[in-house]
mmCIF file of C-alpha atoms in Angstrom:
data_model
loop_
_atom_site.group_PDB
_atom_site.id
_atom_site.type_symbol
_atom_site.label_atom_id
_atom_site.label_comp_id
_atom_site.label_asym_id
_atom_site.label_seq_id
_atom_site.Cartn_x
_atom_site.Cartn_y
_atom_site.Cartn_z
ATOM 1 C CA MET A 971 138.806 91.387 98.513
ATOM 2 C CA VAL A 972 135.843 93.117 96.891
ATOM 3 C CA SER A 973 134.173 95.918 98.832
ATOM 4 C CA ILE A 974 130.410 95.624 99.385
ATOM 5 C CA ASN A 975 130.204 99.427 99.098
ATOM 6 C CA ILE A 976 131.832 99.402 95.650
ATOM 7 C CA GLU A 977 129.437 96.656 94.507
ATOM 8 C CA ILE A 978 126.447 98.628 95.841
ATOM 9 C CA HIS A 979 127.678 101.731 93.988
ATOM 10 C CA ASN A 980 128.218 99.818 90.719
ATOM 11 C CA ALA A 981 124.849 98.048 90.890
ATOM 12 C CA TYR A 982 123.057 101.293 91.785
ATOM 13 C CA GLU A 983 124.590 103.123 88.794
ATOM 14 C CA VAL A 984 123.327 100.393 86.437
ATOM 15 C CA ILE A 985 119.862 100.227 88.016
ATOM 16 C CA LYS A 986 119.275 103.990 88.079
ATOM 17 C CA ASN A 987 119.992 104.020 84.317
ATOM 18 C CA GLY A 988 117.360 101.328 83.658
ATOM 19 C CA GLY A 989 119.745 98.365 83.632
ATOM 20 C CA ILE A 990 119.376 94.872 85.057
ATOM 21 C CA ILE A 991 121.769 93.114 87.432
ATOM 22 C CA LEU A 992 122.660 89.573 88.482
ATOM 23 C CA TYR A 993 123.092 89.476 92.253
ATOM 24 C CA PRO A 994 123.121 87.264 95.370
ATOM 25 C CA THR A 995 120.059 87.355 97.660
ATOM 26 C CA ASP A 996 119.093 85.716 100.966
ATOM 27 C CA THR A 997 118.136 82.680 98.888
ATOM 28 C CA VAL A 998 119.197 81.998 95.286
ATOM 29 C CA TRP A 999 120.995 84.285 92.809
ATOM 30 C CA GLY A 1000 118.564 86.748 91.298
ATOM 31 C CA ILE A 1001 118.107 88.942 88.260
ATOM 32 C CA GLY A 1002 116.887 92.351 89.319
ATOM 33 C CA CYS A 1003 116.080 95.955 88.531
ATOM 34 C CA ASP A 1004 114.207 98.944 89.908
ATOM 35 C CA ALA A 1005 110.725 97.598 90.668
ATOM 36 C CA SER A 1006 109.149 100.855 89.467
ATOM 37 C CA ASN A 1007 110.841 100.798 86.023
ATOM 38 C CA GLU A 1008 108.517 99.057 83.553
ATOM 39 C CA GLU A 1009 111.111 98.975 80.732
ATOM 40 C CA ALA A 1010 113.755 97.382 82.973
ATOM 41 C CA VAL A 1011 111.203 94.787 84.161
ATOM 42 C CA ALA A 1012 110.409 94.017 80.495
ATOM 43 C CA LYS A 1013 114.144 93.381 79.876
ATOM 44 C CA ILE A 1014 114.110 90.720 82.608
ATOM 45 C CA TYR A 1015 111.055 88.995 81.118
ATOM 46 C CA ALA A 1016 112.803 88.982 77.719
ATOM 47 C CA LEU A 1017 116.070 87.605 79.148
ATOM 48 C CA LYS A 1018 114.250 84.846 81.051
ATOM 49 C CA GLN A 1019 112.007 84.134 78.037
ATOM 50 C CA ARG A 1020 109.121 84.339 80.490
ATOM 51 C CA GLU A 1021 105.522 85.368 79.883
ATOM 52 C CA GLU A 1022 104.633 88.687 81.507
ATOM 53 C CA SER A 1023 101.583 86.997 83.025
ATOM 54 C CA LYS A 1024 103.979 85.218 85.434
ATOM 55 C CA SER A 1025 104.816 87.915 87.964
ATOM 56 C CA MET A 1026 108.108 88.267 89.840
ATOM 57 C CA ILE A 1027 109.072 88.922 93.457
ATOM 58 C CA CYS A 1028 109.864 92.359 94.827
ATOM 59 C CA LEU A 1029 112.504 92.584 97.522
ATOM 60 C CA MET A 1030 112.054 95.240 100.200
ATOM 61 C CA ASN A 1031 114.210 96.392 103.074
ATOM 62 C CA GLY A 1032 111.593 97.043 105.702
ATOM 63 C CA GLU A 1033 108.247 98.281 106.917
ATOM 64 C CA LYS A 1034 108.529 101.790 105.423
ATOM 65 C CA MET A 1035 109.073 100.391 101.923
ATOM 66 C CA MET A 1036 106.195 97.933 102.367
ATOM 67 C CA TYR A 1037 103.803 100.753 103.280
ATOM 68 C CA HIS A 1038 104.977 102.686 100.221
ATOM 69 C CA VAL A 1039 103.832 99.746 98.044
ATOM 70 C CA PHE A 1040 100.741 98.571 99.956
ATOM 71 C CA ALA A 1041 98.100 100.840 101.512
ATOM 72 C CA LYS A 1042 96.803 97.942 103.636
ATOM 73 C CA ILE A 1043 98.884 95.096 105.048
ATOM 74 C CA PRO A 1044 97.115 92.337 107.022
ATOM 75 C CA GLU A 1045 98.338 92.161 110.633
ATOM 76 C CA VAL A 1046 99.093 88.454 110.153
ATOM 77 C CA ALA A 1047 101.773 89.443 107.595
ATOM 78 C CA TRP A 1048 103.892 90.968 110.368
ATOM 79 C CA GLU A 1049 103.360 87.918 112.577
ATOM 80 C CA ILE A 1050 104.486 85.571 109.786
ATOM 81 C CA LEU A 1051 107.559 87.699 109.059
ATOM 82 C CA ASP A 1052 108.456 87.939 112.768
ATOM 83 C CA HIS A 1053 108.230 84.164 113.280
ATOM 84 C CA SER A 1054 109.738 82.913 110.013
ATOM 85 C CA GLU A 1055 112.981 81.077 110.532
ATOM 86 C CA ARG A 1056 113.927 81.259 106.860
ATOM 87 C CA PRO A 1057 113.306 83.721 104.029
ATOM 88 C CA THR A 1058 109.563 83.985 103.406
ATOM 89 C CA THR A 1059 107.806 85.544 100.434
ATOM 90 C CA LEU A 1060 104.362 87.014 101.018
ATOM 91 C CA ILE A 1061 101.834 87.638 98.252
ATOM 92 C CA LEU A 1062 99.748 90.674 99.160
ATOM 93 C CA ASP A 1063 96.771 92.474 97.599
ATOM 94 C CA GLN A 1064 96.558 95.820 95.810
ATOM 95 C CA PRO A 1065 100.144 96.995 95.282
ATOM 96 C CA LYS A 1066 100.917 100.556 94.135
ATOM 97 C CA ASN A 1067 104.004 102.565 93.156
ATOM 98 C CA VAL A 1068 105.572 99.649 91.231
ATOM 99 C CA ALA A 1069 105.766 98.790 87.529
ATOM 100 C CA LYS A 1070 102.455 97.419 86.227
ATOM 101 C CA ASN A 1071 104.239 94.477 84.566
ATOM 102 C CA ILE A 1072 105.317 92.963 87.895
ATOM 103 C CA ILE A 1073 101.805 92.985 89.326
ATOM 104 C CA ALA A 1074 99.977 89.660 88.937
ATOM 105 C CA GLU A 1075 96.696 89.442 87.032
ATOM 106 C CA ASP A 1076 94.794 89.155 90.344
ATOM 107 C CA ASN A 1077 96.276 92.530 91.465
ATOM 108 C CA THR A 1078 98.764 90.991 93.911
ATOM 109 C CA LEU A 1079 102.501 91.311 94.367
ATOM 110 C CA ALA A 1080 104.954 88.851 95.895
ATOM 111 C CA ILE A 1081 107.374 90.523 98.299
ATOM 112 C CA ARG A 1082 110.189 89.456 100.599
ATOM 113 C CA ILE A 1083 111.924 91.472 103.296
ATOM 114 C CA VAL A 1084 115.680 90.924 102.946
ATOM 115 C CA LYS A 1085 118.358 90.463 105.548
ATOM 116 C CA ASP A 1086 121.231 90.142 103.056
ATOM 117 C CA PRO A 1087 123.472 93.223 103.620
ATOM 118 C CA PHE A 1088 124.107 93.832 99.906
ATOM 119 C CA CYS A 1089 120.387 93.790 98.984
ATOM 120 C CA PHE A 1090 119.400 95.800 102.053
ATOM 121 C CA LYS A 1091 121.959 98.558 101.444
ATOM 122 C CA LEU A 1092 121.321 98.656 97.690
ATOM 123 C CA MET A 1093 117.611 99.331 98.312
ATOM 124 C CA GLU A 1094 118.515 101.901 100.950
ATOM 125 C CA ARG A 1095 120.436 103.712 98.195
ATOM 126 C CA MET A 1096 117.726 103.173 95.536
ATOM 127 C CA LYS A 1097 114.884 104.170 97.891
ATOM 128 C CA ARG A 1098 112.775 101.668 95.919
ATOM 129 C CA PRO A 1099 112.041 97.939 95.924
ATOM 130 C CA LEU A 1100 114.230 95.618 93.867
ATOM 131 C CA VAL A 1101 112.822 93.039 91.441
ATOM 132 C CA SER A 1102 114.068 89.528 92.117
ATOM 133 C CA THR A 1103 113.588 86.483 89.949
ATOM 134 C CA SER A 1104 115.734 83.353 89.815
ATOM 135 C CA ALA A 1105 118.755 83.556 87.517
ATOM 136 C CA ASN A 1106 117.580 81.060 84.899
ATOM 137 C CA ILE A 1107 115.723 80.843 81.616
ATOM 138 C CA SER A 1108 112.050 80.189 82.391
ATOM 139 C CA GLY A 1109 111.375 76.459 82.673
ATOM 140 C CA ASN A 1110 115.002 75.548 83.480
ATOM 141 C CA ALA A 1111 116.198 74.522 86.947
ATOM 142 C CA THR A 1112 116.926 77.291 89.448
ATOM 143 C CA PRO A 1113 120.707 77.579 89.929
ATOM 144 C CA MET A 1114 121.776 76.854 93.497
ATOM 145 C CA ASN A 1115 125.089 78.704 93.109
ATOM 146 C CA PHE A 1116 126.828 81.123 90.753
ATOM 147 C CA LYS A 1117 128.606 78.348 88.784
ATOM 148 C CA GLU A 1118 125.227 76.896 87.721
ATOM 149 C CA ILE A 1119 124.039 80.158 86.110
ATOM 150 C CA SER A 1120 123.956 79.834 82.315
ATOM 151 C CA PRO A 1121 126.315 81.989 80.203
ATOM 152 C CA GLU A 1122 123.205 83.297 78.409
ATOM 153 C CA ILE A 1123 121.951 84.870 81.664
ATOM 154 C CA ILE A 1124 125.391 86.227 82.647
ATOM 155 C CA LYS A 1125 125.854 87.843 79.212
ATOM 156 C CA GLY A 1126 122.269 89.133 79.190
ATOM 157 C CA VAL A 1127 122.500 91.347 82.285
ATOM 158 C CA ASP A 1128 124.115 94.782 82.459
ATOM 159 C CA TYR A 1129 126.108 94.039 85.630
ATOM 160 C CA VAL A 1130 127.148 90.961 87.627
ATOM 161 C CA VAL A 1131 127.663 91.672 91.336
ATOM 162 C CA ASN A 1132 131.055 90.419 92.436
ATOM 163 C CA LEU A 1133 130.045 89.018 95.848
ATOM 164 C CA HIS A 1134 129.305 85.509 97.181
ATOM 165 C CA HIS A 1135 130.184 83.646 93.980
ATOM 166 C CA ASP A 1136 130.957 80.600 96.153
ATOM 167 C CA LYS A 1137 127.685 80.654 98.143
ATOM 168 C CA VAL A 1138 125.445 77.597 97.739
ATOM 169 C CA CYS A 1139 121.705 77.831 98.378
ATOM 170 C CA LYS A 1140 119.767 74.716 99.223
ATOM 171 C CA LYS A 1141 116.237 76.035 98.756
ATOM 172 C CA PRO A 1142 114.215 79.073 97.713
ATOM 173 C CA SER A 1143 111.945 80.995 100.077
ATOM 174 C CA ALA A 1144 108.646 79.797 101.478
ATOM 175 C CA ILE A 1145 105.679 81.472 99.731
ATOM 176 C CA ILE A 1146 102.483 82.452 101.550
ATOM 177 C CA LYS A 1147 99.518 84.286 99.990
ATOM 178 C CA LEU A 1148 97.579 86.638 102.279
ATOM 179 C CA THR A 1149 94.404 88.375 101.187
ATOM 180 C CA LEU A 1150 92.949 91.537 102.685
ATOM 181 C CA ASP A 1151 89.993 89.457 103.915
ATOM 182 C CA CYS A 1152 92.466 87.396 106.001
ATOM 183 C CA GLN A 1153 92.672 84.237 103.908
ATOM 184 C CA VAL A 1154 96.051 82.501 104.189
ATOM 185 C CA LYS A 1155 97.310 80.020 101.600
ATOM 186 C CA VAL A 1156 100.724 78.332 101.745
ATOM 187 C CA ILE A 1157 102.010 78.026 98.182
ATOM 188 C CA ARG A 1158 105.522 76.702 98.894
ATOM 189 C CA LYS A 1159 106.761 75.427 102.269
#
C-alpha cells in the first residue's frame, strides 16, 4: 500500500522545484502547481492547450490561507462554506499573493477549501495554495476517474500522485461568485 506521507513528500519536491502534478482532489482529478509560481501555472496552460484568459481554481486548506490571498472576504462566503454539503468553489474579488496568470480578467480568483487529506496536508507542507484544473485538454470532457485521463496529460506532468486511482467522481464542485458589494451569482449548481 502506498503511504500518503510519501506521496505528499514526492509531490512537494516536484512543486517546490516549479513542477506540475496530476493528483486526486475532493472532486475530479486535477493538474496542479504552486499557485504563486507564474512559470509553473504557464506550464499547465500549455499542457491543457488553454487560453490564459480562462482562469483556474486555487485550492486552499483553511481560513488562514484564504486571508493570505484575500484582504476582504464577504461574511456570506463563510456561511456558504459552512452550509455546503458538497465541494463548493467560490469566486472572490481582489486576490493577492498568487501568480498573476491565475487571476481572472475581472480581478477575481476561484477558490475551494479542501477536505481531501492528501491536498490538505500537501498545502500544509507548501504553505501556499495549490492550483487545480481538471485533468483534460481544454474543450475535452472532464475525466471522472484516473482511467479516463488521456496519456497526453499523464506524460505532460512532472509527477502523478499514486493515490485513489480507482476513485470515481460523479460531478465537479458547485461554483458561486461573490462580490465585495455582496452580490451572489450561482454559476454551477
